[in-house]
PDB file of C-alpha atoms and ligand atoms in Angstrom:
ATOM      1  CA  MET A   1      50.272  93.641 102.652  1.00 86.00           C
ATOM      2  CA  ILE A   2      49.326  96.692 104.650  1.00 94.00           C
ATOM      3  CA  ILE A   3      51.468  97.323 107.721  1.00 96.00           C
ATOM      4  CA  ASP A   4      49.611  98.143 110.950  1.00 94.00           C
ATOM      5  CA  GLY A   5      52.561  99.320 113.030  1.00 95.00           C
ATOM      6  CA  GLN A   6      56.188  98.577 113.870  1.00 95.00           C
ATOM      7  CA  GLU A   7      55.374  95.197 115.394  1.00 95.00           C
ATOM      8  CA  SER A   8      53.736  93.923 112.210  1.00 96.00           C
ATOM      9  CA  VAL A   9      56.691  94.579 109.869  1.00 98.00           C
ATOM     10  CA  THR A  10      58.738  91.502 110.825  1.00 98.00           C
ATOM     11  CA  PRO A  11      55.871  88.982 110.466  1.00 97.00           C
ATOM     12  CA  ALA A  12      54.945  90.555 107.113  1.00 97.00           C
ATOM     13  CA  VAL A  13      58.428  90.021 105.695  1.00 98.00           C
ATOM     14  CA  LEU A  14      58.679  86.501 107.133  1.00 98.00           C
ATOM     15  CA  ALA A  15      55.306  85.569 105.645  1.00 97.00           C
ATOM     16  CA  GLU A  16      56.546  86.534 102.167  1.00 97.00           C
ATOM     17  CA  LEU A  17      59.800  84.625 102.637  1.00 98.00           C
ATOM     18  CA  LYS A  18      57.849  81.484 103.542  1.00 97.00           C
ATOM     19  CA  ARG A  19      56.798  81.274  99.903  1.00 97.00           C
ATOM     20  CA  ALA A  20      60.370  81.032  98.536  1.00 98.00           C
ATOM     21  CA  PRO A  21      60.754  77.569  96.964  1.00 98.00           C
ATOM     22  CA  ASP A  22      64.433  77.191  97.961  1.00 98.00           C
ATOM     23  CA  ALA A  23      64.395  75.768 101.530  1.00 98.00           C
ATOM     24  CA  ARG A  24      67.914  76.911 102.398  1.00 98.00           C
ATOM     25  CA  LEU A  25      67.272  80.439 101.124  1.00 98.00           C
ATOM     26  CA  ARG A  26      64.090  80.482 103.229  1.00 98.00           C
ATOM     27  CA  GLU A  27      66.009  79.377 106.338  1.00 98.00           C
ATOM     28  CA  ILE A  28      68.900  81.812 105.933  1.00 98.00           C
ATOM     29  CA  MET A  29      66.908  84.877 104.940  1.00 98.00           C
ATOM     30  CA  SER A  30      64.176  84.344 107.555  1.00 98.00           C
ATOM     31  CA  ALA A  31      66.811  84.171 110.305  1.00 98.00           C
ATOM     32  CA  LEU A  32      68.568  87.216 108.851  1.00 98.00           C
ATOM     33  CA  VAL A  33      65.331  89.230 108.848  1.00 98.00           C
ATOM     34  CA  ARG A  34      64.505  88.208 112.445  1.00 98.00           C
ATOM     35  CA  HIS A  35      67.985  89.101 113.731  1.00 98.00           C
ATOM     36  CA  LEU A  36      68.236  92.307 111.682  1.00 98.00           C
ATOM     37  CA  HIS A  37      64.852  93.593 112.855  1.00 98.00           C
ATOM     38  CA  ASP A  38      65.657  92.633 116.473  1.00 98.00           C
ATOM     39  CA  PHE A  39      69.006  94.391 116.132  1.00 98.00           C
ATOM     40  CA  ALA A  40      67.318  97.638 115.032  1.00 98.00           C
ATOM     41  CA  ARG A  41      64.903  97.394 117.957  1.00 98.00           C
ATOM     42  CA  GLU A  42      67.693  96.623 120.455  1.00 98.00           C
ATOM     43  CA  VAL A  43      69.904  99.589 119.515  1.00 98.00           C
ATOM     44  CA  ARG A  44      66.920 101.832 118.587  1.00 98.00           C
ATOM     45  CA  LEU A  45      68.606 102.631 115.288  1.00 98.00           C
ATOM     46  CA  THR A  46      67.932 106.228 114.236  1.00 98.00           C
ATOM     47  CA  GLU A  47      67.163 107.331 110.680  1.00 98.00           C
ATOM     48  CA  ALA A  48      70.512 109.128 110.445  1.00 98.00           C
ATOM     49  CA  GLU A  49      72.350 106.028 111.619  1.00 98.00           C
ATOM     50  CA  PHE A  50      70.474 103.886 109.102  1.00 98.00           C
ATOM     51  CA  GLU A  51      71.467 106.286 106.279  1.00 98.00           C
ATOM     52  CA  ARG A  52      75.045 106.099 107.440  1.00 98.00           C
ATOM     53  CA  ALA A  53      74.967 102.296 107.536  1.00 98.00           C
ATOM     54  CA  CYS A  54      73.625 102.118 103.958  1.00 98.00           C
ATOM     55  CA  ALA A  55      76.340 104.506 102.760  1.00 98.00           C
ATOM     56  CA  TYR A  56      78.944 102.416 104.591  1.00 98.00           C
ATOM     57  CA  ILE A  57      77.861  99.164 102.941  1.00 98.00           C
ATOM     58  CA  ALA A  58      77.829 100.863  99.527  1.00 98.00           C
ATOM     59  CA  ALA A  59      81.356 102.166 100.206  1.00 98.00           C
ATOM     60  CA  LEU A  60      82.574  98.610 100.890  1.00 97.00           C
ATOM     61  CA  GLY A  61      81.437  97.711  97.383  1.00 97.00           C
ATOM     62  CA  HIS A  62      82.850 100.834  95.737  1.00 98.00           C
ATOM     63  CA  LYS A  63      86.251 100.174  97.306  1.00 96.00           C
ATOM     64  CA  THR A  64      86.334  96.608  95.960  1.00 93.00           C
ATOM     65  CA  THR A  65      88.301  95.923  92.770  1.00 89.00           C
ATOM     66  CA  ALA A  66      89.651  92.876  90.912  1.00 82.00           C
ATOM     67  CA  SER A  67      92.678  92.790  93.232  1.00 79.00           C
ATOM     68  CA  HIS A  68      91.195  94.078  96.497  1.00 86.00           C
ATOM     69  CA  ASN A  69      88.068  92.936  98.339  1.00 89.00           C
ATOM     70  CA  GLU A  70      86.976  95.400 101.016  1.00 94.00           C
ATOM     71  CA  VAL A  71      83.944  93.246 101.907  1.00 94.00           C
ATOM     72  CA  VAL A  72      86.175  90.287 102.793  1.00 92.00           C
ATOM     73  CA  LEU A  73      88.430  92.640 104.766  1.00 94.00           C
ATOM     74  CA  MET A  74      85.392  93.835 106.730  1.00 97.00           C
ATOM     75  CA  ALA A  75      84.244  90.255 107.373  1.00 96.00           C
ATOM     76  CA  GLY A  76      87.682  89.542 108.854  1.00 96.00           C
ATOM     77  CA  SER A  77      87.652  92.738 110.905  1.00 97.00           C
ATOM     78  CA  LEU A  78      84.332  91.674 112.459  1.00 98.00           C
ATOM     79  CA  GLY A  79      85.676  88.196 113.316  1.00 97.00           C
ATOM     80  CA  PHE A  80      83.052  86.770 110.965  1.00 97.00           C
ATOM     81  CA  SER A  81      85.533  84.991 108.668  1.00 95.00           C
ATOM     82  CA  THR A  82      87.147  83.172 111.584  1.00 96.00           C
ATOM     83  CA  LEU A  83      83.745  82.261 113.025  1.00 97.00           C
ATOM     84  CA  ILE A  84      82.613  80.752 109.703  1.00 96.00           C
ATOM     85  CA  CYS A  85      85.922  78.858 109.446  1.00 96.00           C
ATOM     86  CA  LEU A  86      85.690  77.407 112.955  1.00 96.00           C
ATOM     87  CA  LEU A  87      82.013  76.475 112.539  1.00 96.00           C
ATOM     88  CA  ASN A  88      82.830  74.492 109.390  1.00 95.00           C
ATOM     89  CA  ASN A  89      86.084  72.741 110.331  1.00 95.00           C
ATOM     90  CA  GLY A  90      87.338  70.594 113.219  1.00 93.00           C
ATOM     91  CA  ASN A  91      84.297  68.294 112.941  1.00 90.00           C
ATOM     92  CA  ASN A  92      82.035  71.331 112.629  1.00 90.00           C
ATOM     93  CA  GLY A  93      83.515  73.234 115.533  1.00 91.00           C
ATOM     94  CA  GLN A  94      83.809  70.291 117.951  1.00 92.00           C
ATOM     95  CA  THR A  95      87.567  69.670 117.822  1.00 92.00           C
ATOM     96  CA  GLU A  96      90.808  71.550 117.270  1.00 93.00           C
ATOM     97  CA  THR A  97      91.566  72.389 113.656  1.00 95.00           C
ATOM     98  CA  ALA A  98      94.411  73.769 111.583  1.00 96.00           C
ATOM     99  CA  ALA A  99      91.889  75.486 109.315  1.00 97.00           C
ATOM    100  CA  ASN A 100      92.165  79.253 108.959  1.00 97.00           C
ATOM    101  CA  MET A 101      91.264  82.087 106.597  1.00 95.00           C
ATOM    102  CA  LEU A 102      92.461  82.016 102.979  1.00 95.00           C
ATOM    103  CA  GLY A 103      93.331  85.721 102.992  1.00 92.00           C
ATOM    104  CA  PRO A 104      93.535  87.913  99.886  1.00 90.00           C
ATOM    105  CA  PHE A 105      96.950  86.857  98.507  1.00 93.00           C
ATOM    106  CA  TRP A 106      96.654  83.262  97.289  1.00 94.00           C
ATOM    107  CA  ARG A 107      97.595  82.845  93.605  1.00 94.00           C
ATOM    108  CA  LEU A 108      97.119  79.843  91.339  1.00 94.00           C
ATOM    109  CA  ASN A 109     100.076  78.210  89.566  1.00 95.00           C
ATOM    110  CA  ALA A 110     102.844  78.655  92.132  1.00 97.00           C
ATOM    111  CA  PRO A 111     106.010  76.943  90.855  1.00 98.00           C
ATOM    112  CA  HIS A 112     106.351  73.216  91.637  1.00 98.00           C
ATOM    113  CA  THR A 113     109.280  72.853  94.048  1.00 98.00           C
ATOM    114  CA  GLU A 114     111.099  69.734  95.268  1.00 97.00           C
ATOM    115  CA  ASN A 115     110.749  68.934  98.955  1.00 98.00           C
ATOM    116  CA  GLY A 116     113.522  70.715 100.823  1.00 97.00           C
ATOM    117  CA  GLY A 117     113.875  73.234  97.989  1.00 98.00           C
ATOM    118  CA  SER A 118     113.900  76.994  98.384  1.00 98.00           C
ATOM    119  CA  ILE A 119     111.000  79.314  97.579  1.00 98.00           C
ATOM    120  CA  VAL A 120     113.276  82.369  97.744  1.00 98.00           C
ATOM    121  CA  ARG A 121     113.298  83.310  94.043  1.00 98.00           C
ATOM    122  CA  SER A 122     114.999  86.706  94.253  1.00 97.00           C
ATOM    123  CA  PRO A 123     117.367  88.167  96.877  1.00 97.00           C
ATOM    124  CA  THR A 124     115.250  88.587 100.024  1.00 96.00           C
ATOM    125  CA  PRO A 125     117.138  89.755 103.124  1.00 94.00           C
ATOM    126  CA  GLY A 126     116.096  88.196 106.421  1.00 95.00           C
ATOM    127  CA  PRO A 127     116.767  85.178 108.612  1.00 97.00           C
ATOM    128  CA  ALA A 128     116.541  81.793 106.866  1.00 98.00           C
ATOM    129  CA  LEU A 129     113.616  79.570 107.758  1.00 98.00           C
ATOM    130  CA  PHE A 130     113.532  75.790 107.319  1.00 98.00           C
ATOM    131  CA  MET A 131     110.002  74.410 107.464  1.00 98.00           C
ATOM    132  CA  ASN A 132     109.248  70.708 107.907  1.00 98.00           C
ATOM    133  CA  GLY A 133     105.614  69.736 107.687  1.00 98.00           C
ATOM    134  CA  GLU A 134     103.652  66.539 107.793  1.00 98.00           C
ATOM    135  CA  VAL A 135     100.106  65.792 106.772  1.00 98.00           C
ATOM    136  CA  ARG A 136      98.044  63.121 108.543  1.00 98.00           C
ATOM    137  CA  ASP A 137      94.467  61.905 108.462  1.00 97.00           C
ATOM    138  CA  GLN A 138      92.308  61.917 111.584  1.00 96.00           C
ATOM    139  CA  ALA A 139      93.534  58.420 112.509  1.00 97.00           C
ATOM    140  CA  GLY A 140      97.129  59.687 112.443  1.00 97.00           C
ATOM    141  CA  ARG A 141      98.067  57.960 109.176  1.00 98.00           C
ATOM    142  CA  PRO A 142     100.386  59.893 106.829  1.00 98.00           C
ATOM    143  CA  ILE A 143      98.770  61.050 103.586  1.00 98.00           C
ATOM    144  CA  GLU A 144     100.932  60.711 100.487  1.00 98.00           C
ATOM    145  CA  GLY A 145     100.453  62.848  97.392  1.00 98.00           C
ATOM    146  CA  VAL A 146      98.810  65.886  98.979  1.00 98.00           C
ATOM    147  CA  GLU A 147      99.340  69.008  96.859  1.00 98.00           C
ATOM    148  CA  ILE A 148     100.378  71.933  99.016  1.00 98.00           C
ATOM    149  CA  ASP A 149     100.498  75.595  98.122  1.00 98.00           C
ATOM    150  CA  VAL A 150     102.700  77.753 100.347  1.00 98.00           C
ATOM    151  CA  TRP A 151     102.814  81.549 100.262  1.00 98.00           C
ATOM    152  CA  HIS A 152     103.917  84.273 102.650  1.00 98.00           C
ATOM    153  CA  SER A 153     105.067  87.844 103.049  1.00 97.00           C
ATOM    154  CA  SER A 154     108.692  88.942 102.986  1.00 96.00           C
ATOM    155  CA  PRO A 155     110.627  89.929 106.128  1.00 95.00           C
ATOM    156  CA  GLU A 156     109.571  93.484 105.172  1.00 94.00           C
ATOM    157  CA  GLY A 157     105.891  92.522 105.268  1.00 94.00           C
ATOM    158  CA  PHE A 158     105.112  92.489 101.527  1.00 94.00           C
ATOM    159  CA  TYR A 159     103.784  89.735  99.270  1.00 95.00           C
ATOM    160  CA  GLU A 160     105.602  89.531  95.928  1.00 95.00           C
ATOM    161  CA  ASN A 161     102.622  90.970  94.046  1.00 91.00           C
ATOM    162  CA  GLN A 162     102.829  94.102  96.230  1.00 91.00           C
ATOM    163  CA  ASP A 163     106.566  94.624  95.896  1.00 93.00           C
ATOM    164  CA  ASP A 164     108.591  95.537  92.768  1.00 94.00           C
ATOM    165  CA  LYS A 165     111.799  94.324  94.462  1.00 95.00           C
ATOM    166  CA  GLN A 166     110.591  90.717  94.530  1.00 96.00           C
ATOM    167  CA  ALA A 167     110.590  88.334  91.553  1.00 97.00           C
ATOM    168  CA  ASP A 168     107.300  86.949  90.293  1.00 96.00           C
ATOM    169  CA  MET A 169     106.210  84.082  92.613  1.00 97.00           C
ATOM    170  CA  ASN A 170     108.880  84.879  95.211  1.00 98.00           C
ATOM    171  CA  LEU A 171     108.046  83.168  98.534  1.00 98.00           C
ATOM    172  CA  ARG A 172     105.448  80.983  96.822  1.00 98.00           C
ATOM    173  CA  GLY A 173     105.716  77.300  95.962  1.00 98.00           C
ATOM    174  CA  LYS A 174     103.795  74.101  95.363  1.00 98.00           C
ATOM    175  CA  PHE A 175     104.841  70.839  97.054  1.00 98.00           C
ATOM    176  CA  VAL A 176     103.649  67.233  97.195  1.00 98.00           C
ATOM    177  CA  THR A 177     103.841  65.085 100.338  1.00 98.00           C
ATOM    178  CA  ASP A 178     106.052  61.976 100.202  1.00 98.00           C
ATOM    179  CA  LYS A 179     105.069  58.453 101.314  1.00 98.00           C
ATOM    180  CA  ASP A 180     105.436  59.509 104.958  1.00 98.00           C
ATOM    181  CA  GLY A 181     103.131  62.504 104.431  1.00 98.00           C
ATOM    182  CA  ARG A 182     106.077  64.859 104.734  1.00 98.00           C
ATOM    183  CA  PHE A 183     107.021  68.025 102.881  1.00 98.00           C
ATOM    184  CA  GLY A 184     109.434  70.845 103.550  1.00 98.00           C
ATOM    185  CA  PHE A 185     111.094  73.913 102.164  1.00 98.00           C
ATOM    186  CA  ARG A 186     113.576  76.682 102.779  1.00 98.00           C
ATOM    187  CA  SER A 187     112.468  80.304 102.926  1.00 98.00           C
ATOM    188  CA  VAL A 188     112.941  83.420 105.021  1.00 98.00           C
ATOM    189  CA  LYS A 189     111.104  84.281 108.227  1.00 97.00           C
ATOM    190  CA  PRO A 190     107.958  86.267 107.358  1.00 96.00           C
ATOM    191  CA  ALA A 191     106.979  89.548 109.004  1.00 96.00           C
ATOM    192  CA  GLY A 192     103.601  90.883 110.066  1.00 96.00           C
ATOM    193  CA  TYR A 193     101.988  93.458 107.834  1.00 96.00           C
ATOM    194  CA  PRO A 194      99.290  96.141 107.837  1.00 95.00           C
ATOM    195  CA  ILE A 195      95.901  95.671 106.212  1.00 95.00           C
ATOM    196  CA  PRO A 196      94.796  98.534 103.922  1.00 94.00           C
ATOM    197  CA  ILE A 197      93.089 101.308 105.911  1.00 96.00           C
ATOM    198  CA  ASP A 198      92.349 103.822 103.151  1.00 96.00           C
ATOM    199  CA  GLY A 199      88.714 102.711 102.907  1.00 97.00           C
ATOM    200  CA  PRO A 200      85.675 102.101 105.112  1.00 98.00           C
ATOM    201  CA  VAL A 201      87.408  99.259 107.003  1.00 98.00           C
ATOM    202  CA  GLY A 202      90.140 101.712 108.040  1.00 98.00           C
ATOM    203  CA  GLU A 203      87.479 104.085 109.331  1.00 98.00           C
ATOM    204  CA  PHE A 204      86.069 101.258 111.476  1.00 98.00           C
ATOM    205  CA  ILE A 205      89.517 100.232 112.795  1.00 98.00           C
ATOM    206  CA  ARG A 206      90.400 103.836 113.714  1.00 98.00           C
ATOM    207  CA  ALA A 207      87.049 104.288 115.475  1.00 98.00           C
ATOM    208  CA  GLN A 208      88.103 101.498 117.856  1.00 98.00           C
ATOM    209  CA  GLY A 209      91.626 102.838 118.408  1.00 98.00           C
ATOM    210  CA  ARG A 210      93.076  99.498 117.225  1.00 97.00           C
ATOM    211  CA  HIS A 211      96.279  98.884 115.303  1.00 98.00           C
ATOM    212  CA  HIS A 212      95.764  97.511 111.801  1.00 98.00           C
ATOM    213  CA  TYR A 213      98.398  94.758 111.630  1.00 98.00           C
ATOM    214  CA  ARG A 214      98.321  91.009 111.168  1.00 97.00           C
ATOM    215  CA  PRO A 215     100.975  88.985 113.029  1.00 98.00           C
ATOM    216  CA  ALA A 216     103.544  87.173 110.850  1.00 98.00           C
ATOM    217  CA  HIS A 217     102.429  83.862 109.357  1.00 98.00           C
ATOM    218  CA  LEU A 218     102.914  81.279 106.636  1.00 98.00           C
ATOM    219  CA  HIS A 219      99.918  80.393 104.443  1.00 98.00           C
ATOM    220  CA  PHE A 220      99.152  76.819 103.348  1.00 98.00           C
ATOM    221  CA  LEU A 221      96.522  75.207 101.135  1.00 98.00           C
ATOM    222  CA  PHE A 222      96.314  71.370 101.156  1.00 98.00           C
ATOM    223  CA  TYR A 223      94.475  69.700  98.282  1.00 98.00           C
ATOM    224  CA  MET A 224      93.799  65.962  98.099  1.00 98.00           C
ATOM    225  CA  PRO A 225      90.837  64.143  96.550  1.00 98.00           C
ATOM    226  CA  GLY A 226      88.754  62.511  99.302  1.00 97.00           C
ATOM    227  CA  PHE A 227      89.714  65.109 101.895  1.00 98.00           C
ATOM    228  CA  LYS A 228      88.223  68.484 102.766  1.00 97.00           C
ATOM    229  CA  THR A 229      90.603  71.059 101.313  1.00 97.00           C
ATOM    230  CA  LEU A 230      92.564  72.451 104.246  1.00 98.00           C
ATOM    231  CA  ILE A 231      93.391  76.150 104.209  1.00 98.00           C
ATOM    232  CA  SER A 232      95.735  77.120 107.014  1.00 98.00           C
ATOM    233  CA  GLN A 233      98.073  79.743 108.445  1.00 98.00           C
ATOM    234  CA  VAL A 234     100.813  79.064 110.998  1.00 98.00           C
ATOM    235  CA  TYR A 235     101.630  82.146 113.059  1.00 98.00           C
ATOM    236  CA  VAL A 236     105.069  83.184 114.305  1.00 98.00           C
ATOM    237  CA  ASN A 237     105.205  82.720 118.078  1.00 98.00           C
ATOM    238  CA  ASP A 238     107.492  85.691 118.794  1.00 96.00           C
ATOM    239  CA  ASP A 239     105.323  88.250 116.975  1.00 97.00           C
ATOM    240  CA  PRO A 240     104.348  91.046 119.404  1.00 97.00           C
ATOM    241  CA  ARG A 241     100.885  91.300 117.801  1.00 98.00           C
ATOM    242  CA  LEU A 242     100.023  87.616 118.157  1.00 97.00           C
ATOM    243  CA  ASP A 243      97.168  88.373 120.564  1.00 97.00           C
ATOM    244  CA  SER A 244      95.826  91.434 118.730  1.00 98.00           C
ATOM    245  CA  ASP A 245      95.490  90.312 115.094  1.00 98.00           C
ATOM    246  CA  VAL A 246      93.290  92.881 113.343  1.00 98.00           C
ATOM    247  CA  GLN A 247      91.579  89.984 111.518  1.00 97.00           C
ATOM    248  CA  PHE A 248      91.120  87.716 114.594  1.00 98.00           C
ATOM    249  CA  GLY A 249      92.823  84.831 112.788  1.00 97.00           C
ATOM    250  CA  VAL A 250      95.167  83.486 115.477  1.00 98.00           C
ATOM    251  CA  THR A 251      93.945  80.325 117.214  1.00 97.00           C
ATOM    252  CA  ARG A 252      95.928  78.434 119.866  1.00 96.00           C
ATOM    253  CA  ALA A 253      96.382  75.485 117.503  1.00 96.00           C
ATOM    254  CA  LEU A 254      98.005  77.703 114.875  1.00 98.00           C
ATOM    255  CA  VAL A 255     100.735  79.351 116.940  1.00 98.00           C
ATOM    256  CA  GLY A 256     103.808  77.676 115.446  1.00 98.00           C
ATOM    257  CA  ASN A 257     106.955  76.859 117.366  1.00 98.00           C
ATOM    258  CA  TYR A 258     109.416  78.861 115.252  1.00 98.00           C
ATOM    259  CA  VAL A 259     112.707  77.919 116.924  1.00 98.00           C
ATOM    260  CA  ARG A 260     115.591  80.378 116.746  1.00 98.00           C
ATOM    261  CA  HIS A 261     119.052  78.854 116.150  1.00 97.00           C
ATOM    262  CA  ASN A 262     122.498  80.367 116.024  1.00 95.00           C
ATOM    263  CA  GLY A 263     124.741  77.533 114.924  1.00 90.00           C
ATOM    264  CA  PRO A 264     125.209  75.230 111.949  1.00 93.00           C
ATOM    265  CA  ALA A 265     122.151  75.335 109.675  1.00 94.00           C
ATOM    266  CA  PRO A 266     120.717  72.732 107.276  1.00 94.00           C
ATOM    267  CA  ALA A 267     122.335  74.766 104.446  1.00 94.00           C
ATOM    268  CA  ALA A 268     126.033  75.704 104.487  1.00 93.00           C
ATOM    269  CA  ASP A 269     125.484  79.247 103.189  1.00 94.00           C
ATOM    270  CA  VAL A 270     123.383  80.255 106.228  1.00 95.00           C
ATOM    271  CA  LYS A 271     125.423  82.312 108.713  1.00 91.00           C
ATOM    272  CA  GLY A 272     124.173  83.706 112.024  1.00 92.00           C
ATOM    273  CA  GLU A 273     120.618  83.270 113.224  1.00 96.00           C
ATOM    274  CA  TRP A 274     118.118  81.071 111.449  1.00 98.00           C
ATOM    275  CA  TYR A 275     114.761  79.522 112.296  1.00 98.00           C
ATOM    276  CA  SER A 276     113.115  76.136 112.024  1.00 98.00           C
ATOM    277  CA  LEU A 277     109.426  75.243 112.124  1.00 98.00           C
ATOM    278  CA  ASP A 278     107.958  71.747 112.448  1.00 98.00           C
ATOM    279  CA  TYR A 279     104.201  71.431 112.133  1.00 98.00           C
ATOM    280  CA  ARG A 280     101.737  68.565 111.720  1.00 98.00           C
ATOM    281  CA  PHE A 281      98.531  69.236 109.791  1.00 98.00           C
ATOM    282  CA  VAL A 282      95.470  66.982 110.048  1.00 97.00           C
ATOM    283  CA  MET A 283      93.071  66.734 107.104  1.00 98.00           C
ATOM    284  CA  GLU A 284      89.427  65.797 107.596  1.00 96.00           C
ATOM    285  CA  PRO A 285      87.566  63.485 105.242  1.00 96.00           C
ATOM    286  CA  GLY A 286      85.347  65.394 102.878  1.00 95.00           C
ATOM    287  CA  LYS A 287      85.120  67.027  99.508  1.00 95.00           C
ATOM    288  CA  GLU A 288      88.099  68.605  97.826  1.00 96.00           C
ATOM    289  CA  ARG A 289      87.365  72.090  96.541  1.00 94.00           C
ATOM    290  CA  LEU A 290      89.642  74.846  95.335  1.00 94.00           C
ATOM    291  CA  PRO A 291      88.559  78.315  96.434  1.00 92.00           C
ATOM    292  CA  ARG A 292      88.383  81.133  93.941  1.00 88.00           C
ATOM    293  CA  ALA A 293      91.809  82.761  93.716  1.00 87.00           C
ATOM    294  CA  PRO A 294      91.476  86.297  95.110  1.00 80.00           C
ATOM    295  CA  ILE A 295      94.160  87.652  92.747  1.00 76.00           C
ATOM    296  CA  GLN A 296      95.150  86.628  89.249  1.00 71.00           C
TER     297      GLN A 296
HETATM  298 FE1  LIG B   1      98.834  86.706 104.930  1.00 72.11          FE
END
């Protein structure tokens, strides 16, 4: 169609979209066009700024590889990942949830580990951590047989795949809940870590004068047929960056009570300070679904 002036562009695009046979595509893209055009009008986007925006989006793609996704990093840095998570969990945003971002470091095929076993697979200095978890349904009943993936960074802030000093699958394990819905493991207390800032996301972070760290956390993925797969992170309560996570992941529900101890530990070889964490996860009914592993 022939465009009469700036005010006729939006209706022209929406009229074409109306013809798309896929109803959901029509809904999503029509809303996107309305908001995008309104956004340009609101900020009076200049031609130079538009060129810069296009180059920026292209750079997000160019920076993305098989083991690094700059687009996902940007979504987190805009709070978009957390928004999508909270809109789709906790009874669609109505109640508290343990759901959180998957992050870029989940791997398939973590070693099966007995409950109470250690996921420290090569010498990893740092205070011992004993985690005891339980998994319940929304009525508070324990769920037996839930498969749980656990993964986290070292006390130096590196995942095993980023660190030559760590054995393959160090600080990763797969557990199954017992008849009381319980699981547990021994590890070391994780540390916070920086996100990569050598690409367009770094440029954006620097432009705001922000730090580029995530507070320390454990990652969990709970898989059980008949339940919505629960992806979670439990953050360390004494991390100084708890309220300034560069990826906006920390929710009140996910600040864990990591208790510091300085006496006899659950394992005789632990001397000095150690930590414990107890946490109850609630799974919602729904469809089980494994996400695509971000790294192989
Ligand atoms: Fe992480």
